[in-house]
Coordinates of C-alpha atoms in Angstrom, one line a residue:
Chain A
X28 CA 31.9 54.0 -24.3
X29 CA 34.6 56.7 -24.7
X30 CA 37.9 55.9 -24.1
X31 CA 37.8 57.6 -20.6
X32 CA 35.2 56.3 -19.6
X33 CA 36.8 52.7 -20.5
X34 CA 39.9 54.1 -18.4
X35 CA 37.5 55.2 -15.2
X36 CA 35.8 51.9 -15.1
X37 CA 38.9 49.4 -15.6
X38 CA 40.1 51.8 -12.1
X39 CA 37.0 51.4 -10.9
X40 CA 37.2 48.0 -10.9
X41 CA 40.6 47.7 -10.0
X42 CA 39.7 49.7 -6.8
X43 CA 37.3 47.2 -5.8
X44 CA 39.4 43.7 -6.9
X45 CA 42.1 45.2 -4.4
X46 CA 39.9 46.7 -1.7
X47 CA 39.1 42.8 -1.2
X48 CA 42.2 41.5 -1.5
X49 CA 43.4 44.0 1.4
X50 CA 40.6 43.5 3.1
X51 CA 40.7 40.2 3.2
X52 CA 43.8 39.6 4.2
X53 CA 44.7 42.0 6.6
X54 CA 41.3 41.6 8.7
X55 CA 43.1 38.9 10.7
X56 CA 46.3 40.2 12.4
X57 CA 47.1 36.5 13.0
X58 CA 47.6 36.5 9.6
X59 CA 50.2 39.4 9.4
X60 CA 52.5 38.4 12.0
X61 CA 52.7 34.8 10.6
X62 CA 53.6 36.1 6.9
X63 CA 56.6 38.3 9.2
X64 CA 57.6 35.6 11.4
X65 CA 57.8 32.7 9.2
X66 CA 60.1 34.3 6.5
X67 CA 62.2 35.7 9.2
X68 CA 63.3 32.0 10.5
X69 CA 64.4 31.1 7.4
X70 CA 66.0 34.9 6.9
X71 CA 67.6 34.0 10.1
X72 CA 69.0 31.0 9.4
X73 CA 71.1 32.5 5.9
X74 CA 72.5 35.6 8.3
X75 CA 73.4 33.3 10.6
X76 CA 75.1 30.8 7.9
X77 CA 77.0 33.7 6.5
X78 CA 78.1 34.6 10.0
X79 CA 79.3 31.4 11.1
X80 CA 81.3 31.6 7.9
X81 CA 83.0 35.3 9.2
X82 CA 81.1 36.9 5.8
X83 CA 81.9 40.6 5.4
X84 CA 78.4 42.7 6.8
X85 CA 77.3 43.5 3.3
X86 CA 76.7 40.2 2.3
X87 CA 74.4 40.1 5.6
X88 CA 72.1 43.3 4.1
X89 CA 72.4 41.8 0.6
X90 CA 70.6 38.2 2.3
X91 CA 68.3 40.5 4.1
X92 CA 67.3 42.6 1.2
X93 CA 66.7 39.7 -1.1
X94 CA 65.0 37.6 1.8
X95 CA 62.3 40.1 2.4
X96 CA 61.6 40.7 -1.3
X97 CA 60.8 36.7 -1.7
X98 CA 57.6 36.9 -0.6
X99 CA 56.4 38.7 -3.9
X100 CA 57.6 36.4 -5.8
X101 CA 55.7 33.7 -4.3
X102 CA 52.8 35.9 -4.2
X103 CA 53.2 36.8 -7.8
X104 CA 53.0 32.6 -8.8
X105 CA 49.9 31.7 -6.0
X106 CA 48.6 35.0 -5.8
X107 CA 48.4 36.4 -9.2
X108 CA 49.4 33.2 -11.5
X109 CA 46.6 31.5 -10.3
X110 CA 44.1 33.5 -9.2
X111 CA 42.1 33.5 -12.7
X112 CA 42.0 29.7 -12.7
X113 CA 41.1 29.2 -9.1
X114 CA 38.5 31.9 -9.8
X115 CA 37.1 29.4 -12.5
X116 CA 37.6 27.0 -10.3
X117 CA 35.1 28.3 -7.7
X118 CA 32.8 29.9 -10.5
X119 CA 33.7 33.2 -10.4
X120 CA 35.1 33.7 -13.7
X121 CA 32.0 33.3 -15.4
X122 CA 30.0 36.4 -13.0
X123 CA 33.2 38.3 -13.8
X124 CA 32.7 37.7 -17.6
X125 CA 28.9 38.1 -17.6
X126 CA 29.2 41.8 -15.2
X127 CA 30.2 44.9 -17.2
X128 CA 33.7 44.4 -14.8
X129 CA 37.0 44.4 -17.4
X130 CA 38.8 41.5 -16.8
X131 CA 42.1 44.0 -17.1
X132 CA 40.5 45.7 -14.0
X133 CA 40.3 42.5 -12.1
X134 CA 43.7 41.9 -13.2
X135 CA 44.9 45.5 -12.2
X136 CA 43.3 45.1 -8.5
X137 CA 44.8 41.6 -7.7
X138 CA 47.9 43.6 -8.4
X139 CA 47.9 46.3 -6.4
X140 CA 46.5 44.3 -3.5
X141 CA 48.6 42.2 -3.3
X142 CA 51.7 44.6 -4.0
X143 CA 50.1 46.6 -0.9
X144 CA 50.1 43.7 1.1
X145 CA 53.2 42.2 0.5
X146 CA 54.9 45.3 0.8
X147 CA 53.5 45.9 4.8
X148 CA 55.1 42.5 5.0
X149 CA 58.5 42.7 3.0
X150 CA 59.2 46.5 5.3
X151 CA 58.3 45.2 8.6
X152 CA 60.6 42.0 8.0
X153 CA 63.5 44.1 6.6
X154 CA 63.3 46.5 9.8
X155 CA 62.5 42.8 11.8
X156 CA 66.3 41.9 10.3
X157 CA 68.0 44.8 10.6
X158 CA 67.1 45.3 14.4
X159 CA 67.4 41.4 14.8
X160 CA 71.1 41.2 13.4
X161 CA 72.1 45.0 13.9
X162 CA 72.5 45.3 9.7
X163 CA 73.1 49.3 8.9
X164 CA 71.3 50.3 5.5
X165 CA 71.9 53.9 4.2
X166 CA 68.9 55.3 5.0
X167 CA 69.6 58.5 3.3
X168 CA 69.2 56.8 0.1
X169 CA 65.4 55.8 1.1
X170 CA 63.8 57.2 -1.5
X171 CA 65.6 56.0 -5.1
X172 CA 66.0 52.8 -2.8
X173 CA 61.7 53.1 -2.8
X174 CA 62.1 54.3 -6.2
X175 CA 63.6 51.1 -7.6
X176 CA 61.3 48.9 -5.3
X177 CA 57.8 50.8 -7.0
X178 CA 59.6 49.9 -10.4
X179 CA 60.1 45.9 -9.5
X180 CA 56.4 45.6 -8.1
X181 CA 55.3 47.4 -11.8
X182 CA 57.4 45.0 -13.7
X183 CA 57.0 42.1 -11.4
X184 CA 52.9 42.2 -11.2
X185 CA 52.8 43.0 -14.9
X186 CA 54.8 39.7 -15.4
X187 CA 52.3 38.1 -12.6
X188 CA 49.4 39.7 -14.9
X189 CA 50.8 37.4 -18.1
X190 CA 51.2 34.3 -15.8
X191 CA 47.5 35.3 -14.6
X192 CA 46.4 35.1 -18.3
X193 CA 48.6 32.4 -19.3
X194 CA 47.6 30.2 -16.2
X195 CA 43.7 30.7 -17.3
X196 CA 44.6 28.0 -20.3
X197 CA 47.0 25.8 -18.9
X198 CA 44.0 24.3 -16.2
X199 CA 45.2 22.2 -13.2
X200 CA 48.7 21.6 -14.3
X201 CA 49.5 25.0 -13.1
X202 CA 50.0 23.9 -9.3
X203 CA 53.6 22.2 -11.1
X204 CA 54.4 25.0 -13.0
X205 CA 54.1 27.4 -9.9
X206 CA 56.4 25.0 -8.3
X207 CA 59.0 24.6 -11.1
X208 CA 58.8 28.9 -11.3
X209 CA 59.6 28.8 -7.5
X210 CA 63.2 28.2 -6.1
X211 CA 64.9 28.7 -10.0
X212 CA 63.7 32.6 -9.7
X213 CA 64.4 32.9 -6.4
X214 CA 67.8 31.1 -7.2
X215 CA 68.8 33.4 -10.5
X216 CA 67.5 36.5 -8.6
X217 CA 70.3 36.3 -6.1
X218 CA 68.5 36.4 -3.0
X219 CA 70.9 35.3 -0.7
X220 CA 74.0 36.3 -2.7
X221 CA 75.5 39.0 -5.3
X222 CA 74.4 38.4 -8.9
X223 CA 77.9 38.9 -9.6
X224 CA 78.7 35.0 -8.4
X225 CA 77.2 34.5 -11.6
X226 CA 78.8 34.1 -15.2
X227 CA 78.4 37.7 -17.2
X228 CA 76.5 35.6 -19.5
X229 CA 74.2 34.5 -16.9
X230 CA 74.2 37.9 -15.4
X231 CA 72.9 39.2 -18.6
X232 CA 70.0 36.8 -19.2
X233 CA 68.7 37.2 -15.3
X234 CA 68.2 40.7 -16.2
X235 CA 64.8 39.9 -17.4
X236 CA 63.7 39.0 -14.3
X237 CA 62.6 42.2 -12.6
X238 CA 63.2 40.4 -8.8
X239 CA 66.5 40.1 -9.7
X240 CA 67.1 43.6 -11.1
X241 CA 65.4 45.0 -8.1
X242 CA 67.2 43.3 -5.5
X243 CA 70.1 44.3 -6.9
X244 CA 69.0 48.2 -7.3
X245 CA 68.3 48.6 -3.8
X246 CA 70.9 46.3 -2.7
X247 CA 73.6 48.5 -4.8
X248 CA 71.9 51.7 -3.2
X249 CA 71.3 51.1 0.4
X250 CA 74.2 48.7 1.1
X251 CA 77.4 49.9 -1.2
X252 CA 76.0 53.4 -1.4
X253 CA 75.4 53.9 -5.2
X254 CA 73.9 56.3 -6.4
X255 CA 70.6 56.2 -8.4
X256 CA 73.0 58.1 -11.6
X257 CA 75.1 55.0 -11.1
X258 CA 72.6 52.5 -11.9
X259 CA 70.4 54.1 -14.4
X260 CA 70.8 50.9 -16.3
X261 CA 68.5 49.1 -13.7
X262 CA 65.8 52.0 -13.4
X263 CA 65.7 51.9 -17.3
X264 CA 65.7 48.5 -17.4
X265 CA 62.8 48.1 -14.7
X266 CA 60.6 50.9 -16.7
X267 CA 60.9 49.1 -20.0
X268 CA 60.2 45.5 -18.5
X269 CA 57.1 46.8 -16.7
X270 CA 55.9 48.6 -20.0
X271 CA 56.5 45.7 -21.8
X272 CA 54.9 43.1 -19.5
X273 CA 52.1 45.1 -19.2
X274 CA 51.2 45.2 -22.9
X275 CA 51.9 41.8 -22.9
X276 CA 49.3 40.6 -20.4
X277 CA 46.5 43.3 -21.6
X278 CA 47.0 41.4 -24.9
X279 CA 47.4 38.1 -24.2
X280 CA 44.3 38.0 -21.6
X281 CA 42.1 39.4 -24.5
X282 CA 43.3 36.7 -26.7
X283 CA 42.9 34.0 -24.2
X284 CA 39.5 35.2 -23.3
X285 CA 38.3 35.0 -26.8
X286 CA 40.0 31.9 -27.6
X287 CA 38.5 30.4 -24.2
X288 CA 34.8 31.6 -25.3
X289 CA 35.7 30.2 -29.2
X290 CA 36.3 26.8 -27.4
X291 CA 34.1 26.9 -24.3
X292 CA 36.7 26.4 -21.8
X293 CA 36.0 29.4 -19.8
X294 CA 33.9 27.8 -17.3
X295 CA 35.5 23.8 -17.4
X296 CA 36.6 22.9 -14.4
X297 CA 39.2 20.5 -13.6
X298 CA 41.3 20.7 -17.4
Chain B
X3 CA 55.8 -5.8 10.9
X4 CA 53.9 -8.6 9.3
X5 CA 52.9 -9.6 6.2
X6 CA 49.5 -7.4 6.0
X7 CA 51.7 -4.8 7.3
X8 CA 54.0 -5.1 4.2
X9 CA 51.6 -5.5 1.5
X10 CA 49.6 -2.5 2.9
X11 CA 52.8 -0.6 2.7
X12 CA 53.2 -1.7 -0.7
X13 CA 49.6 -0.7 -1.6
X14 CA 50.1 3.0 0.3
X15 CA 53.8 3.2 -1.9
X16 CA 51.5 2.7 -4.7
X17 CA 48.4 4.9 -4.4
X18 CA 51.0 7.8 -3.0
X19 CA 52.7 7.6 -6.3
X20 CA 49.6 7.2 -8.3
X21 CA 48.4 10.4 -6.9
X22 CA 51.9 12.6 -7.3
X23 CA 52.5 11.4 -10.4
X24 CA 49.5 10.5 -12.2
X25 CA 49.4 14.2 -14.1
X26 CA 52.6 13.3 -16.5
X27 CA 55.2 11.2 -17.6
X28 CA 57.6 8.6 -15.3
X29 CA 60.7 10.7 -16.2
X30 CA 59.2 14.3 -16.5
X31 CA 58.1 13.6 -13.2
X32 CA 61.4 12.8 -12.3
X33 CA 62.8 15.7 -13.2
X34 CA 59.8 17.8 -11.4
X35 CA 60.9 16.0 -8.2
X36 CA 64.6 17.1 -8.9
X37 CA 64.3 20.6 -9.5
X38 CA 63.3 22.2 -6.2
X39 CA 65.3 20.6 -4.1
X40 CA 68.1 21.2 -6.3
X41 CA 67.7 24.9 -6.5
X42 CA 67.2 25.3 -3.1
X43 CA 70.9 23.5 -2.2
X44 CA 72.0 25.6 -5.1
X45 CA 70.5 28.8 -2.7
X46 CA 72.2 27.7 0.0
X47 CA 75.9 26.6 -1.7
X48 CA 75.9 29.9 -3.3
X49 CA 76.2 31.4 0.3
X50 CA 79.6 29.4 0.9
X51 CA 80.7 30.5 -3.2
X52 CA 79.6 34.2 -1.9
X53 CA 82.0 34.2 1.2
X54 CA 84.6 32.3 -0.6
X55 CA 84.7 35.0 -3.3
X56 CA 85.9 37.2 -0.6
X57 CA 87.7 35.2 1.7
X58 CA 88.9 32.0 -0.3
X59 CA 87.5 28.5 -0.4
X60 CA 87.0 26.6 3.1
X61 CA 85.7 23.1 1.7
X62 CA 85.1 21.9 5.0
X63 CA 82.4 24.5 5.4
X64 CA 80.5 23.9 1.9
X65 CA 80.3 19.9 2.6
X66 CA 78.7 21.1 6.0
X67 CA 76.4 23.1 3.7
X68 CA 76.2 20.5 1.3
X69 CA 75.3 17.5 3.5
X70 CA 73.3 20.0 5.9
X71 CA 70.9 21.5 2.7
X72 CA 70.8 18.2 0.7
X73 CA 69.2 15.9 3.8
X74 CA 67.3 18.8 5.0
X75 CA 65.3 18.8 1.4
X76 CA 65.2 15.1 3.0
X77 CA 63.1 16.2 5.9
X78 CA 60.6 18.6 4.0
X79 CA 59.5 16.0 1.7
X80 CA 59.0 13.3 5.0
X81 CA 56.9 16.3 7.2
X82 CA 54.9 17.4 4.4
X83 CA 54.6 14.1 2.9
X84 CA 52.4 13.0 6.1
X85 CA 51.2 16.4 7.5
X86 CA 50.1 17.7 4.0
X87 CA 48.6 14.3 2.8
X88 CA 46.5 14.4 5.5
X89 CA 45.5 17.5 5.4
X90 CA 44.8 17.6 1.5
X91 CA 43.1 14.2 2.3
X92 CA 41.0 16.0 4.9
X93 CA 40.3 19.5 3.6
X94 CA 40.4 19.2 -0.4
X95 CA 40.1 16.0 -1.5
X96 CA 37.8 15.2 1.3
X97 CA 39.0 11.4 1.8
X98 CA 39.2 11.2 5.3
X99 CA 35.9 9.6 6.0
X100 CA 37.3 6.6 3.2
X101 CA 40.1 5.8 5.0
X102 CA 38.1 5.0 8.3
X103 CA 36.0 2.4 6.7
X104 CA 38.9 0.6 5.4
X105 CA 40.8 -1.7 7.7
X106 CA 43.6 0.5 7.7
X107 CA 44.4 2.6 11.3
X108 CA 44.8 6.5 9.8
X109 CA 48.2 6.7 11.6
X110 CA 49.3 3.8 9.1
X111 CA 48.0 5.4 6.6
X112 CA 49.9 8.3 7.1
X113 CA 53.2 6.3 7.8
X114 CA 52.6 4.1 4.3
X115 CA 52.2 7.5 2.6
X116 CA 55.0 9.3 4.6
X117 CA 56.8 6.5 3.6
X118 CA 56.6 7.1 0.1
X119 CA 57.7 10.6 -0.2
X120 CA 60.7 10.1 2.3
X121 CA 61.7 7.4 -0.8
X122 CA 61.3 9.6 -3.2
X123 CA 63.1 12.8 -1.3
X124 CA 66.6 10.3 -1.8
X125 CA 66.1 10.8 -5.4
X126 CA 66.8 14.1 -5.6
X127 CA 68.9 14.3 -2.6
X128 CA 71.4 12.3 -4.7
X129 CA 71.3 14.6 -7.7
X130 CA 71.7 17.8 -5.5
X131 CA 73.8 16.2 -3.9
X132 CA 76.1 15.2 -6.5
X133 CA 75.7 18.7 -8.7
X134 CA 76.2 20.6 -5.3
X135 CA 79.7 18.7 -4.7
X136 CA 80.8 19.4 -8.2
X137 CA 80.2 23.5 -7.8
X138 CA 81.6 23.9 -4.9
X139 CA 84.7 21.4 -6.5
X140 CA 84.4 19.3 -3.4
X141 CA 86.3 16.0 -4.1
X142 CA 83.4 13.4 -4.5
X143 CA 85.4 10.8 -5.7
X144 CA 87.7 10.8 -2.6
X145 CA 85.1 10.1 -0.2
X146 CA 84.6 5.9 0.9
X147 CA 81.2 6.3 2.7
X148 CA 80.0 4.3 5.7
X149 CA 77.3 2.8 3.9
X150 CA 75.6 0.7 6.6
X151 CA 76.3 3.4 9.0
X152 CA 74.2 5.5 6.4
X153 CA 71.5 3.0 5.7
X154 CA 71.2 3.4 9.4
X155 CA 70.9 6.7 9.8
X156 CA 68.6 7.2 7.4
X157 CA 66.2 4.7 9.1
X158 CA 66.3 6.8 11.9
X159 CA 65.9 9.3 9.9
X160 CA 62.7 7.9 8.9
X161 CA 61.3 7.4 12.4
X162 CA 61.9 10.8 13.7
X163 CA 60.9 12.4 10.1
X164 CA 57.8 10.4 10.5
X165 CA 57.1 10.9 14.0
X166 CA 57.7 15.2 13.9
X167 CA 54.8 14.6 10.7
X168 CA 52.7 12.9 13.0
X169 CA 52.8 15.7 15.2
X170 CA 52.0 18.2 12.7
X171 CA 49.0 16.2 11.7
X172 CA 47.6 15.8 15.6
X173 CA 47.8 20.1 14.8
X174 CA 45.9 20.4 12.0
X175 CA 43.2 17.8 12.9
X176 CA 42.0 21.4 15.0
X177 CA 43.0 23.6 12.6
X178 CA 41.2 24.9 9.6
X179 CA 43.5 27.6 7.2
X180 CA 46.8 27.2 9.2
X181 CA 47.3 23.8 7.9
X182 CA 50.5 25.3 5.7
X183 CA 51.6 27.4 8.1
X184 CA 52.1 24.9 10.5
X185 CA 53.9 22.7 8.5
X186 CA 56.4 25.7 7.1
X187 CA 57.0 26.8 10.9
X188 CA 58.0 23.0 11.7
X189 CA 60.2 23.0 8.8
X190 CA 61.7 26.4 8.7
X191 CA 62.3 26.3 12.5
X192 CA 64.4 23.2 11.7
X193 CA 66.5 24.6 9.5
X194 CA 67.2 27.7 12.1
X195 CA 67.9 25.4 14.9
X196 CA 69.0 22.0 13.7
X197 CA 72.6 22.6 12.4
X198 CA 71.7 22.7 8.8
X199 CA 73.7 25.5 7.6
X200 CA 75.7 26.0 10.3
X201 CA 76.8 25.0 13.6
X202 CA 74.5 25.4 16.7
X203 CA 77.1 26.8 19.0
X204 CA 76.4 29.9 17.0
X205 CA 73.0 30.4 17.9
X206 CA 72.4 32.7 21.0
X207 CA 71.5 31.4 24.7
X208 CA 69.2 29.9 25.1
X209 CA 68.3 29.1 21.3
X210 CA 71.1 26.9 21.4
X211 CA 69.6 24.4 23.8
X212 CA 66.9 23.8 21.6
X213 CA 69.3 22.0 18.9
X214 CA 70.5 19.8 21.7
X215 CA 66.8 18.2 21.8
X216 CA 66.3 18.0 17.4
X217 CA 67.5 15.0 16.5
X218 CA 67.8 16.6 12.8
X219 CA 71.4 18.1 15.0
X220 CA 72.3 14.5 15.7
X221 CA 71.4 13.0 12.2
X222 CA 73.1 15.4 10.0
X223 CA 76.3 15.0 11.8
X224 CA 76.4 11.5 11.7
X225 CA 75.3 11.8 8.2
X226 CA 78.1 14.5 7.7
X227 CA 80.7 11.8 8.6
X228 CA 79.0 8.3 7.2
X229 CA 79.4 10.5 3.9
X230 CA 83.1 10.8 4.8
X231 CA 83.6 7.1 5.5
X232 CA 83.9 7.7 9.7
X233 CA 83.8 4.6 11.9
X234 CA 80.8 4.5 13.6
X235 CA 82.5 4.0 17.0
X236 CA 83.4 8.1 16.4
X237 CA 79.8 9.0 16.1
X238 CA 78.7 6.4 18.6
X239 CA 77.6 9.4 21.2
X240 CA 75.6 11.2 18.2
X241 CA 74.5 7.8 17.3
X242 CA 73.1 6.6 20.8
X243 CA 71.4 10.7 21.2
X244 CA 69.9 10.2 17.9
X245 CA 68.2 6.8 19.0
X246 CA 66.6 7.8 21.9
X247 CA 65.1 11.3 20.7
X248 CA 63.9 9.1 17.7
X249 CA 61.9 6.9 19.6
X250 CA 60.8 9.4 22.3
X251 CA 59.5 11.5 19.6
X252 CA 57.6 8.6 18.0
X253 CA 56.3 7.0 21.0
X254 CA 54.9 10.8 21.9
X255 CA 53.6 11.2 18.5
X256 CA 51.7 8.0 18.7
X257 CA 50.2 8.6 22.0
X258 CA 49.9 12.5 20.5
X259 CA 47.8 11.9 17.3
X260 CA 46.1 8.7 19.1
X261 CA 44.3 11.3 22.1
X262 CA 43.8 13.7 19.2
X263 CA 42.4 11.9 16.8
X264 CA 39.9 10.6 19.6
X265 CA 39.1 13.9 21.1
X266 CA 38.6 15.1 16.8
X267 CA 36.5 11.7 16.2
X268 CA 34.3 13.2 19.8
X269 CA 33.8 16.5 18.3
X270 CA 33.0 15.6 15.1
X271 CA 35.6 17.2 13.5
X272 CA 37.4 14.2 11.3
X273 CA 34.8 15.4 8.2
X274 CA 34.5 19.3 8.4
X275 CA 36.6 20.1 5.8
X276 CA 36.8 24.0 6.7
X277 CA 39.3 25.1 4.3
X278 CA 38.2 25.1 0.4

């Protein structure tokens, strides 16, 4: 098979791992509203402490930027992390394997479903927020603010693609590691708060964590009016991590497939 | 209480360990239980470092964070340790039908088991609580709790903790994929209303009313001052609120999860697991 043809089928496949995944969870508006409402309690309640404390307004747009961009992150650990081993779980793994399907494909489609569908929910909570608590964005900067939020998603579901992978070998213990991922990220990507609270040290290291660069990119853009020349750092930063993540997981999900046929763990259930 | 009653408990304590912890270690999962709940205070005491940074330190308002956030962590692990257990019972492990032929009533079950994870929230509560205290540079060694006015408290704590997981579980004997949800929009709606993170004055009319009947308002602010070594003839109002909404919400959760769990056992629904 040529090399575009490879290329045609992994989007082939991708096309149809997502058209599920979008599918399937946006059949049920139910389901929709209750991904909006639920984060927007607890969006609520961090406005609201900020304030009770008399916190300038830009800290209330920073906590509402970084609270709507939570939900990918969960969805990277549950929905991506440990969707290969739950397909094993449930015997789907093996059909995958056995069809002419790429696993990268599979991989590919997860992503961009769920990307799509988290990104329906992170906007409507974000406009939810700023209509709720009257927060002003810079709306003129929309669209390097939407260029920095495509760059998080690449780097972020390419990261989700290696946890994807790496979660294929670690078997049932990954429920704990998805927990132990949670509230650190979610802590060391700033939601609620500048990055700048931090050390520079710490500042420095968080920067691998394309959540917390994003955050920060749009919060720098549509709150203290930056300009997309003034944070090139973050753009490049974003790019490279997404490139390199991306390798990363098409690599390591070849060599885990292999070294899961070599052993014959593929298809065990309950590791 | 009597003796059965006791050594049942003790047997629940057990099992409910065996089953969180069985997958590692005594001390790694020690430090598994620590680390959410940690971060998560950490979340919230970075809020009160954020507004500092601009407008100085108020210590008064990171220990209302501080208390608020560490005993809140408190009430996730009681709600989810009942709601969740029974519905992982129910849907995924498929134990339900077990329980009913042992001699144990399910709402015992569920109170041995919720028992066990409210013990094991004060584990990390302390932690947090401690590392919280010492970022924020609040003066920990200053403070001369109220220690039986605490041991108190958190007994009530307990009983409404229990009782509001109760409730969640009469829910999702019905339900079949909203089991989660449920739980997070018990949870999440008690950190919005119930004084957490902030005072309830602050929410709008007529939100604010709905504090007035949480007990969580009640309980963190006697908590909030047992911590700070207050008499308990100060928080005797707070004190007397927090006891009756305690036992009204356990005697309706009793009589809730009792007609549900009949109408459930009528419709055959105790062993159609729907969800995995």
């Amino acid at each position: 098979m040529s090399k575009i043809n490879e290329l045609i089928l992994v989007l082939r496949v991708a096309y149809a791992r997502a058209y599920v995944r979008i599918k399937g969870v946006n059949r049920d508006l139910t389901h929709f509203f209750i991904d909006v409402f639920l984060p927007l309690l607890g969006i609520s309640a961090i406005i609201l402490a900020y304030k009770s404390m008399g916190a300038p307004e830009n800290l209330l747009g920073f906590a509402a930027i970084g609270g709507a961009m939570i939900a990918f992150w969960y969805n990277v650990l549950w929905s991506m992390g440990s969707q290969l081993y739950w397909d094993k779980e449930q015997g789907n793994l093996q059909l995958y394997i056995i069809s002419p399907a790429p696993l990268i494909g599979i991989l590919l489609g997860m992503a961009i479903g769920g990307a799509f569908n988290m990104s329906l929910r992170a906007i409507t909570i974000l406009i939810a927020t700023s209509l709720l608590f009257n927060i002003k964005f810079n709306l003129n900067a929309i669209l390097p603010a939407f260029l920095i939020f495509i760059l998080t998603l690449f780097a972020l579901y390419s990261l989700g693609m290696i946890f994807a992978s790496t979660f294929l070998r670690f078997g049932r213990s990954i429920s704990k590691i998805n927990e132990l991922l949670g509230e650190p990220i979610l802590f060391f990507s700033g939601v609620y708060f500048p990055l700048k609270l931090f050390p520079i040290v710490i500042q420095i290291v968080v920067s691998i964590i394309p959540l917390a660069l994003g955050i920060e990119g749009m919060r720098e853009i549509l709150i203290l009016n930056k300009t997309l020349f003034e944070i090139i750092w973050i753009l490049i930063l974003l790019i490279a991590l997404g490139i390199i993540f991306f390798v990363i997981a098409v690599k390591m999900l070849e060599y885990l497939e292999k070294l899961g046929k070599n052993q014959g763990t593929l298809t065990l259930k309950w590791d | 209480m009597g003796l059965k009653s006791i050594s049942l408990l003790r047997i629940l304590f057990w099992l409910s360990y065996q089953i969180e912890a069985n997958w590692t270690k005594f001390f790694i999962y020690l430090i598994y239980i620590t680390i959410r709940p940690t971060f998560t205070l950490m979340l919230m005491i970075f809020i009160y470092i954020a507004v500092s940074a601009v407008k100085g330190p108020s210590l008064e308002y990171g220990y209302y964070i501080l208390v608020g956030q560490a005993f809140y962590n408190l009430i996730g692990s009681g709600i989810i340790g009942i709601a969740y257990t029974f519905w992982d019972d129910k849907e995924h492990y498929k134990m339900l039908k077990y329980i009913y032929i042992t001699n144990v009533k399910l709402s015992f079950y569920l109170f041995g088991r919720g028992f066990y994870h409210f013990v094991e929230g004060l584990y990390p509560l302390v932690i947090a609580f401690v590392l919280g205290a010492y970022i924020i540079q609040y003066p920990l060694f200053e403070l001369k709790p109220n220690f039986p006015l605490l041991l108190l408290n958190i007994i009530l704590g307990f009983i409404w903790i229990t009782a509001l997981g109760l409730l969640v579980a009469s829910f999702l004997l019905f339900t079949t994929n909203y089991g989660w949800i449920v739980i997070d929009s018990v949870v999440s709606s008690l950190l919005l209303f119930g004084g957490v993170l902030y005072s309830t004055e602050i929410l709008p009319y007529p939100l604010n009313l709905v504090a007035n009947y949480l007990p969580i308002k009640y309980w963190l602010d006697v908590n909030r001052n047992a911590i700070k070594g207050i008499d308990i003839t100060s928080v005797f109002n707070d004190l007397i609120f927090l006891i009756i909404l305690s036992a009204a919400y356990l005697i309706i959760a009793l009589i809730i999860f009792r007609i549900c769990e009949n109408i459930a056992k009528r419709k055959g629904l105790l062993d159609i697991p729907i969800s995995f």
